């Protein structure tokens, strides 16, 4: 059983650029959530996807968008990058939309210069 | 607005000692309270979780104590080991809400000295 995998692991972008982060969910999981973890902070909820539809969103602007594919893998897209977007982006998959264990990947470390 | 407040920010404990991390929440709709452990370079991993219908849950050396009236919960690590050195996050969720988000505390960096 493979766990949650994310790519790329590290990347550097400049302000104003766009970035796409990818996530493969754990086998059997149909729900994917994305979190942003700034240095020294706890993860903050960006949004969740269930059966290819966004079904929950945190306090992030529309330039943060996502997709979930039929195989339950997912992408996080961020447009018009700002310096404050520098963070570790974590993908988590689960069997359910509601309360229950989240299985996190190791994250994608984004640096915006 | 920080809905889950966690303390202390950092904690140093000797091997064999007890580590205690505290969290307080504001939203009375929260009904699921997990603790996650994160090692450097890794994603968080679920350690133990509790629902408010019980006041305590124990799994091995890890115990959650829950005080619904005070809106507080804590993690106790008994017989702390150097391998327990990690960052610990408390979290809370309203499982009946439509948002499905998990709200995390800011984390506690635990160092267990040998």
PDB file of C-alpha atoms in Angstrom:
ATOM      1  CA  UNK A   1       0.000   0.000   0.000  1.00  0.00           C
ATOM      2  CA  UNK A   2       1.563   3.269  -1.127  1.00  0.00           C
ATOM      3  CA  UNK A   3       1.166   6.371   0.977  1.00  0.00           C
ATOM      4  CA  UNK A   4       0.466   9.926  -0.076  1.00  0.00           C
ATOM      5  CA  UNK A   5       3.095  11.228  -2.464  1.00  0.00           C
ATOM      6  CA  UNK A   6       3.657  14.850  -3.460  1.00  0.00           C
ATOM      7  CA  UNK A   7       5.693  16.539  -6.149  1.00  0.00           C
ATOM      8  CA  UNK A   8       7.833  18.490  -6.481  1.00  0.00           C
ATOM      9  CA  UNK A   9       9.456  18.355  -3.056  1.00  0.00           C
ATOM     10  CA  UNK A  10      11.074  21.776  -3.382  1.00  0.00           C
ATOM     11  CA  UNK A  11      10.647  24.640  -5.806  1.00  0.00           C
ATOM     12  CA  UNK A  12      11.536  28.284  -6.129  1.00  0.00           C
ATOM     13  CA  UNK A  13       9.366  30.817  -7.946  1.00  0.00           C
ATOM     14  CA  UNK A  14       9.342  34.577  -8.316  1.00  0.00           C
ATOM     15  CA  UNK A  15       6.543  36.911  -7.337  1.00  0.00           C
ATOM     16  CA  UNK A  16       3.729  36.988  -9.880  1.00  0.00           C
ATOM     17  CA  UNK A  17       4.420  33.539 -11.294  1.00  0.00           C
ATOM     18  CA  UNK A  18       2.100  30.558 -11.168  1.00  0.00           C
ATOM     19  CA  UNK A  19       2.731  27.151  -9.593  1.00  0.00           C
ATOM     20  CA  UNK A  20       1.143  23.700  -9.759  1.00  0.00           C
ATOM     21  CA  UNK A  21       1.666  21.166  -7.000  1.00  0.00           C
ATOM     22  CA  UNK A  22       0.646  17.521  -7.371  1.00  0.00           C
ATOM     23  CA  UNK A  23      -0.555  14.854  -4.996  1.00  0.00           C
ATOM     24  CA  UNK A  24      -1.288  11.150  -5.315  1.00  0.00           C
ATOM     25  CA  UNK A  25      -3.620   9.977  -2.613  1.00  0.00           C
ATOM     26  CA  UNK A  26      -3.248   6.784  -0.623  1.00  0.00           C
ATOM     27  CA  UNK A  27      -4.819   3.734  -2.224  1.00  0.00           C
ATOM     28  CA  UNK A  28      -8.540   3.495  -1.477  1.00  0.00           C
ATOM     29  CA  UNK A  29      -8.913   7.121  -0.372  1.00  0.00           C
ATOM     30  CA  UNK A  30     -11.461   9.268  -2.202  1.00  0.00           C
ATOM     31  CA  UNK A  31     -10.965  12.567  -0.377  1.00  0.00           C
ATOM     32  CA  UNK A  32      -8.036  14.955  -0.681  1.00  0.00           C
ATOM     33  CA  UNK A  33      -7.360  18.044   1.434  1.00  0.00           C
ATOM     34  CA  UNK A  34      -4.682  20.674   0.998  1.00  0.00           C
ATOM     35  CA  UNK A  35      -3.034  22.577   3.820  1.00  0.00           C
ATOM     36  CA  UNK A  36      -0.516  25.423   3.927  1.00  0.00           C
ATOM     37  CA  UNK A  37       2.088  25.296   6.702  1.00  0.00           C
ATOM     38  CA  UNK A  38       4.120  28.452   7.203  1.00  0.00           C
ATOM     39  CA  UNK A  39       7.417  28.134   9.032  1.00  0.00           C
ATOM     40  CA  UNK A  40       6.841  27.571  12.749  1.00  0.00           C
ATOM     41  CA  UNK A  41       3.063  27.411  12.362  1.00  0.00           C
ATOM     42  CA  UNK A  42       0.392  24.755  12.274  1.00  0.00           C
ATOM     43  CA  UNK A  43      -1.135  23.658   8.969  1.00  0.00           C
ATOM     44  CA  UNK A  44      -3.965  25.854   7.670  1.00  0.00           C
ATOM     45  CA  UNK A  45      -6.819  24.374   5.642  1.00  0.00           C
ATOM     46  CA  UNK A  46      -6.969  25.522   2.020  1.00  0.00           C
ATOM     47  CA  UNK A  47      -9.685  23.264   0.586  1.00  0.00           C
ATOM     48  CA  UNK A  48     -10.946  19.716   0.251  1.00  0.00           C
ATOM     49  CA  UNK A  49     -11.968  17.685  -2.789  1.00  0.00           C
ATOM     50  CA  UNK A  50     -14.359  14.768  -2.785  1.00  0.00           C
ATOM     51  CA  UNK A  51     -15.284  12.903  -5.966  1.00  0.00           C
ATOM     52  CA  UNK A  52     -13.682  15.589  -8.121  1.00  0.00           C
ATOM     53  CA  UNK A  53     -15.586  18.482  -6.558  1.00  0.00           C
ATOM     54  CA  UNK A  54     -14.469  21.122  -4.067  1.00  0.00           C
ATOM     55  CA  UNK A  55     -16.615  20.634  -0.972  1.00  0.00           C
ATOM     56  CA  UNK A  56     -14.979  22.843   1.634  1.00  0.00           C
ATOM     57  CA  UNK A  57     -12.695  25.872   1.582  1.00  0.00           C
ATOM     58  CA  UNK A  58     -10.675  27.828   4.127  1.00  0.00           C
ATOM     59  CA  UNK A  59      -9.825  31.537   4.141  1.00  0.00           C
ATOM     60  CA  UNK A  60      -7.731  31.562   0.995  1.00  0.00           C
ATOM     61  CA  UNK A  61      -8.276  33.842  -2.029  1.00  0.00           C
ATOM     62  CA  UNK A  62      -9.544  32.536  -5.374  1.00  0.00           C
ATOM     63  CA  UNK A  63      -6.023  32.532  -6.811  1.00  0.00           C
ATOM     64  CA  UNK A  64      -5.672  29.263  -4.876  1.00  0.00           C
ATOM     65  CA  UNK A  65      -7.492  26.641  -6.913  1.00  0.00           C
ATOM     66  CA  UNK A  66      -7.445  22.904  -7.276  1.00  0.00           C
ATOM     67  CA  UNK A  67      -8.508  19.838  -9.147  1.00  0.00           C
ATOM     68  CA  UNK A  68      -9.200  16.234  -8.302  1.00  0.00           C
ATOM     69  CA  UNK A  69      -8.972  13.594 -10.993  1.00  0.00           C
ATOM     70  CA  UNK A  70     -10.965  10.353 -11.445  1.00  0.00           C
ATOM     71  CA  UNK A  71      -8.110   8.380  -9.860  1.00  0.00           C
ATOM     72  CA  UNK A  72      -8.441  10.710  -6.823  1.00  0.00           C
ATOM     73  CA  UNK A  73      -5.063  12.363  -7.378  1.00  0.00           C
ATOM     74  CA  UNK A  74      -5.116  16.130  -7.030  1.00  0.00           C
ATOM     75  CA  UNK A  75      -3.452  19.386  -8.011  1.00  0.00           C
ATOM     76  CA  UNK A  76      -3.111  22.676  -6.190  1.00  0.00           C
ATOM     77  CA  UNK A  77      -2.648  25.738  -8.383  1.00  0.00           C
ATOM     78  CA  UNK A  78      -1.592  29.125  -7.100  1.00  0.00           C
ATOM     79  CA  UNK A  79      -1.645  32.129  -9.430  1.00  0.00           C
ATOM     80  CA  UNK A  80      -0.002  35.525  -9.026  1.00  0.00           C
ATOM     81  CA  UNK A  81       2.387  34.281  -6.360  1.00  0.00           C
ATOM     82  CA  UNK A  82       3.112  36.566  -3.423  1.00  0.00           C
ATOM     83  CA  UNK A  83       6.035  36.465  -1.004  1.00  0.00           C
ATOM     84  CA  UNK A  84       3.691  35.303   1.788  1.00  0.00           C
ATOM     85  CA  UNK A  85       2.840  32.193  -0.233  1.00  0.00           C
ATOM     86  CA  UNK A  86       6.243  30.782   0.746  1.00  0.00           C
ATOM     87  CA  UNK A  87       5.368  27.732   2.833  1.00  0.00           C
ATOM     88  CA  UNK A  88       5.172  23.961   2.986  1.00  0.00           C
ATOM     89  CA  UNK A  89       2.091  22.746   1.120  1.00  0.00           C
ATOM     90  CA  UNK A  90       0.703  19.524   2.506  1.00  0.00           C
ATOM     91  CA  UNK A  91      -1.679  17.166   0.822  1.00  0.00           C
ATOM     92  CA  UNK A  92      -3.723  14.768   2.938  1.00  0.00           C
ATOM     93  CA  UNK A  93      -5.988  11.960   1.843  1.00  0.00           C
ATOM     94  CA  UNK A  94      -8.710  10.167   3.764  1.00  0.00           C
ATOM     95  CA  UNK A  95     -11.550   7.678   3.432  1.00  0.00           C
ATOM     96  CA  UNK A  96     -14.147  10.199   4.428  1.00  0.00           C
ATOM     97  CA  UNK A  97     -15.070  13.833   4.084  1.00  0.00           C
ATOM     98  CA  UNK A  98     -15.781  14.240   7.760  1.00  0.00           C
ATOM     99  CA  UNK A  99     -13.892  13.594  10.962  1.00  0.00           C
ATOM    100  CA  UNK A 100     -11.286  10.910  10.736  1.00  0.00           C
ATOM    101  CA  UNK A 101      -7.613  10.278  10.232  1.00  0.00           C
ATOM    102  CA  UNK A 102      -5.851  12.353   7.613  1.00  0.00           C
ATOM    103  CA  UNK A 103      -2.842  10.765   5.932  1.00  0.00           C
ATOM    104  CA  UNK A 104      -0.361  13.489   5.014  1.00  0.00           C
ATOM    105  CA  UNK A 105       2.332  13.512   2.388  1.00  0.00           C
ATOM    106  CA  UNK A 106       5.751  14.994   3.076  1.00  0.00           C
ATOM    107  CA  UNK A 107       4.816  18.241   1.414  1.00  0.00           C
ATOM    108  CA  UNK A 108       6.077  20.571  -1.287  1.00  0.00           C
ATOM    109  CA  UNK A 109       8.295  23.375  -0.027  1.00  0.00           C
ATOM    110  CA  UNK A 110       7.571  26.542  -2.057  1.00  0.00           C
ATOM    111  CA  UNK A 111       9.845  29.571  -1.861  1.00  0.00           C
ATOM    112  CA  UNK A 112       8.693  32.782  -3.532  1.00  0.00           C
ATOM    113  CA  UNK A 113      11.384  35.373  -4.210  1.00  0.00           C
TER     114      UNK A 113
ATOM    115  CA  UNK B   1      -8.698  34.561  14.819  1.00  0.00           C
ATOM    116  CA  UNK B   2      -6.926  31.626  16.393  1.00  0.00           C
ATOM    117  CA  UNK B   3      -9.568  29.069  17.285  1.00  0.00           C
ATOM    118  CA  UNK B   4      -7.198  26.533  18.866  1.00  0.00           C
ATOM    119  CA  UNK B   5      -4.547  27.855  21.261  1.00  0.00           C
ATOM    120  CA  UNK B   6      -1.648  25.549  22.088  1.00  0.00           C
ATOM    121  CA  UNK B   7       0.986  25.803  24.792  1.00  0.00           C
ATOM    122  CA  UNK B   8       3.836  25.665  25.470  1.00  0.00           C
ATOM    123  CA  UNK B   9       5.547  26.632  22.239  1.00  0.00           C
ATOM    124  CA  UNK B  10       8.522  24.452  23.167  1.00  0.00           C
ATOM    125  CA  UNK B  11       9.217  21.871  25.842  1.00  0.00           C
ATOM    126  CA  UNK B  12      12.358  20.112  27.050  1.00  0.00           C
ATOM    127  CA  UNK B  13      11.973  16.924  29.070  1.00  0.00           C
ATOM    128  CA  UNK B  14      14.431  14.378  30.404  1.00  0.00           C
ATOM    129  CA  UNK B  15      14.185  10.777  29.258  1.00  0.00           C
ATOM    130  CA  UNK B  16      11.628   8.964  31.373  1.00  0.00           C
ATOM    131  CA  UNK B  17       9.788  12.138  32.308  1.00  0.00           C
ATOM    132  CA  UNK B  18       6.229  13.213  31.536  1.00  0.00           C
ATOM    133  CA  UNK B  19       5.552  15.632  28.686  1.00  0.00           C
ATOM    134  CA  UNK B  20       2.351  17.671  28.894  1.00  0.00           C
ATOM    135  CA  UNK B  21       0.974  19.839  26.096  1.00  0.00           C
ATOM    136  CA  UNK B  22      -2.198  21.872  26.497  1.00  0.00           C
ATOM    137  CA  UNK B  23      -4.792  23.183  24.068  1.00  0.00           C
ATOM    138  CA  UNK B  24      -7.855  25.367  24.405  1.00  0.00           C
ATOM    139  CA  UNK B  25     -10.594  25.946  21.857  1.00  0.00           C
ATOM    140  CA  UNK B  26     -13.362  28.465  21.386  1.00  0.00           C
ATOM    141  CA  UNK B  27     -15.842  26.894  18.983  1.00  0.00           C
ATOM    142  CA  UNK B  28     -18.325  24.781  20.944  1.00  0.00           C
ATOM    143  CA  UNK B  29     -19.306  23.002  17.710  1.00  0.00           C
ATOM    144  CA  UNK B  30     -15.932  21.222  17.644  1.00  0.00           C
ATOM    145  CA  UNK B  31     -16.489  17.517  18.311  1.00  0.00           C
ATOM    146  CA  UNK B  32     -13.331  15.778  17.137  1.00  0.00           C
ATOM    147  CA  UNK B  33      -9.933  16.464  18.691  1.00  0.00           C
ATOM    148  CA  UNK B  34      -6.864  14.746  17.226  1.00  0.00           C
ATOM    149  CA  UNK B  35      -3.194  15.136  18.015  1.00  0.00           C
ATOM    150  CA  UNK B  36      -0.662  14.960  15.208  1.00  0.00           C
ATOM    151  CA  UNK B  37       3.085  14.320  15.456  1.00  0.00           C
ATOM    152  CA  UNK B  38       5.477  15.782  12.902  1.00  0.00           C
ATOM    153  CA  UNK B  39       9.149  14.926  12.468  1.00  0.00           C
ATOM    154  CA  UNK B  40      11.454  17.256  10.503  1.00  0.00           C
ATOM    155  CA  UNK B  41      10.999  16.829   6.772  1.00  0.00           C
ATOM    156  CA  UNK B  42       7.880  14.731   7.192  1.00  0.00           C
ATOM    157  CA  UNK B  43       4.166  15.361   7.080  1.00  0.00           C
ATOM    158  CA  UNK B  44       2.089  15.232  10.273  1.00  0.00           C
ATOM    159  CA  UNK B  45       0.893  11.783  11.374  1.00  0.00           C
ATOM    160  CA  UNK B  46      -2.095  11.039  13.601  1.00  0.00           C
ATOM    161  CA  UNK B  47      -1.047  10.082  17.104  1.00  0.00           C
ATOM    162  CA  UNK B  48      -4.309   9.823  19.028  1.00  0.00           C
ATOM    163  CA  UNK B  49      -7.781  11.384  18.870  1.00  0.00           C
ATOM    164  CA  UNK B  50     -10.753  11.881  21.168  1.00  0.00           C
ATOM    165  CA  UNK B  51     -14.415  12.843  20.941  1.00  0.00           C
ATOM    166  CA  UNK B  52     -16.083  14.849  23.736  1.00  0.00           C
ATOM    167  CA  UNK B  53     -18.242  11.980  24.988  1.00  0.00           C
ATOM    168  CA  UNK B  54     -15.248  10.691  26.985  1.00  0.00           C
ATOM    169  CA  UNK B  55     -12.920  12.560  29.338  1.00  0.00           C
ATOM    170  CA  UNK B  56      -9.804  10.504  28.726  1.00  0.00           C
ATOM    171  CA  UNK B  57      -8.318   8.211  26.117  1.00  0.00           C
ATOM    172  CA  UNK B  58      -5.113   6.254  26.486  1.00  0.00           C
ATOM    173  CA  UNK B  59      -3.042   4.530  23.834  1.00  0.00           C
ATOM    174  CA  UNK B  60       0.233   3.124  25.107  1.00  0.00           C
ATOM    175  CA  UNK B  61       2.300   5.952  26.575  1.00  0.00           C
ATOM    176  CA  UNK B  62       0.013   8.639  25.111  1.00  0.00           C
ATOM    177  CA  UNK B  63      -3.076   9.951  26.902  1.00  0.00           C
ATOM    178  CA  UNK B  64      -5.551  12.662  25.952  1.00  0.00           C
ATOM    179  CA  UNK B  65      -7.428  14.378  28.774  1.00  0.00           C
ATOM    180  CA  UNK B  66     -10.543  16.315  27.772  1.00  0.00           C
ATOM    181  CA  UNK B  67     -12.459  18.939  29.763  1.00  0.00           C
ATOM    182  CA  UNK B  68     -15.566  19.913  27.832  1.00  0.00           C
ATOM    183  CA  UNK B  69     -16.787  22.580  30.278  1.00  0.00           C
ATOM    184  CA  UNK B  70     -13.419  24.343  30.221  1.00  0.00           C
ATOM    185  CA  UNK B  71     -13.014  23.768  26.465  1.00  0.00           C
ATOM    186  CA  UNK B  72      -9.543  22.389  27.036  1.00  0.00           C
ATOM    187  CA  UNK B  73      -7.712  19.213  26.180  1.00  0.00           C
ATOM    188  CA  UNK B  74      -4.187  18.012  26.750  1.00  0.00           C
ATOM    189  CA  UNK B  75      -1.695  15.396  25.631  1.00  0.00           C
ATOM    190  CA  UNK B  76       0.368  13.516  28.195  1.00  0.00           C
ATOM    191  CA  UNK B  77       3.369  11.483  27.099  1.00  0.00           C
ATOM    192  CA  UNK B  78       4.490   9.125  29.838  1.00  0.00           C
ATOM    193  CA  UNK B  79       8.039   7.783  30.049  1.00  0.00           C
ATOM    194  CA  UNK B  80       9.158  10.213  27.337  1.00  0.00           C
ATOM    195  CA  UNK B  81      11.872   8.892  25.011  1.00  0.00           C
ATOM    196  CA  UNK B  82      14.381  10.669  22.746  1.00  0.00           C
ATOM    197  CA  UNK B  83      12.493   9.203  19.787  1.00  0.00           C
ATOM    198  CA  UNK B  84       9.456  11.239  20.872  1.00  0.00           C
ATOM    199  CA  UNK B  85      11.338  14.440  19.996  1.00  0.00           C
ATOM    200  CA  UNK B  86       9.122  16.058  17.365  1.00  0.00           C
ATOM    201  CA  UNK B  87       6.587  18.831  16.890  1.00  0.00           C
ATOM    202  CA  UNK B  88       3.128  18.062  18.236  1.00  0.00           C
ATOM    203  CA  UNK B  89      -0.045  19.713  16.974  1.00  0.00           C
ATOM    204  CA  UNK B  90      -3.450  19.633  18.561  1.00  0.00           C
ATOM    205  CA  UNK B  91      -6.394  20.098  16.244  1.00  0.00           C
ATOM    206  CA  UNK B  92     -10.157  20.334  16.282  1.00  0.00           C
ATOM    207  CA  UNK B  93     -12.963  19.770  13.833  1.00  0.00           C
ATOM    208  CA  UNK B  94     -16.703  20.332  13.591  1.00  0.00           C
ATOM    209  CA  UNK B  95     -17.632  17.018  12.008  1.00  0.00           C
ATOM    210  CA  UNK B  96     -21.194  18.205  11.383  1.00  0.00           C
ATOM    211  CA  UNK B  97     -20.121  21.310   9.514  1.00  0.00           C
ATOM    212  CA  UNK B  98     -19.952  21.707   5.758  1.00  0.00           C
ATOM    213  CA  UNK B  99     -16.379  22.940   5.690  1.00  0.00           C
ATOM    214  CA  UNK B 100     -14.620  19.703   6.728  1.00  0.00           C
ATOM    215  CA  UNK B 101     -11.565  21.611   7.832  1.00  0.00           C
ATOM    216  CA  UNK B 102      -9.254  20.592  10.629  1.00  0.00           C
ATOM    217  CA  UNK B 103      -8.138  23.604  12.695  1.00  0.00           C
ATOM    218  CA  UNK B 104      -4.624  23.184  14.061  1.00  0.00           C
ATOM    219  CA  UNK B 105      -2.811  24.804  16.958  1.00  0.00           C
ATOM    220  CA  UNK B 106       0.568  26.421  16.328  1.00  0.00           C
ATOM    221  CA  UNK B 107       2.508  23.407  17.558  1.00  0.00           C
ATOM    222  CA  UNK B 108       4.825  22.427  20.399  1.00  0.00           C
ATOM    223  CA  UNK B 109       8.428  21.471  19.741  1.00  0.00           C
ATOM    224  CA  UNK B 110       9.258  18.663  22.156  1.00  0.00           C
ATOM    225  CA  UNK B 111      12.852  17.766  22.904  1.00  0.00           C
ATOM    226  CA  UNK B 112      13.541  14.717  25.046  1.00  0.00           C
ATOM    227  CA  UNK B 113      17.098  14.652  26.341  1.00  0.00           C
ATOM    228  CA  UNK B 114      18.765  11.259  26.818  1.00  0.00           C
TER     229      UNK B 114
END
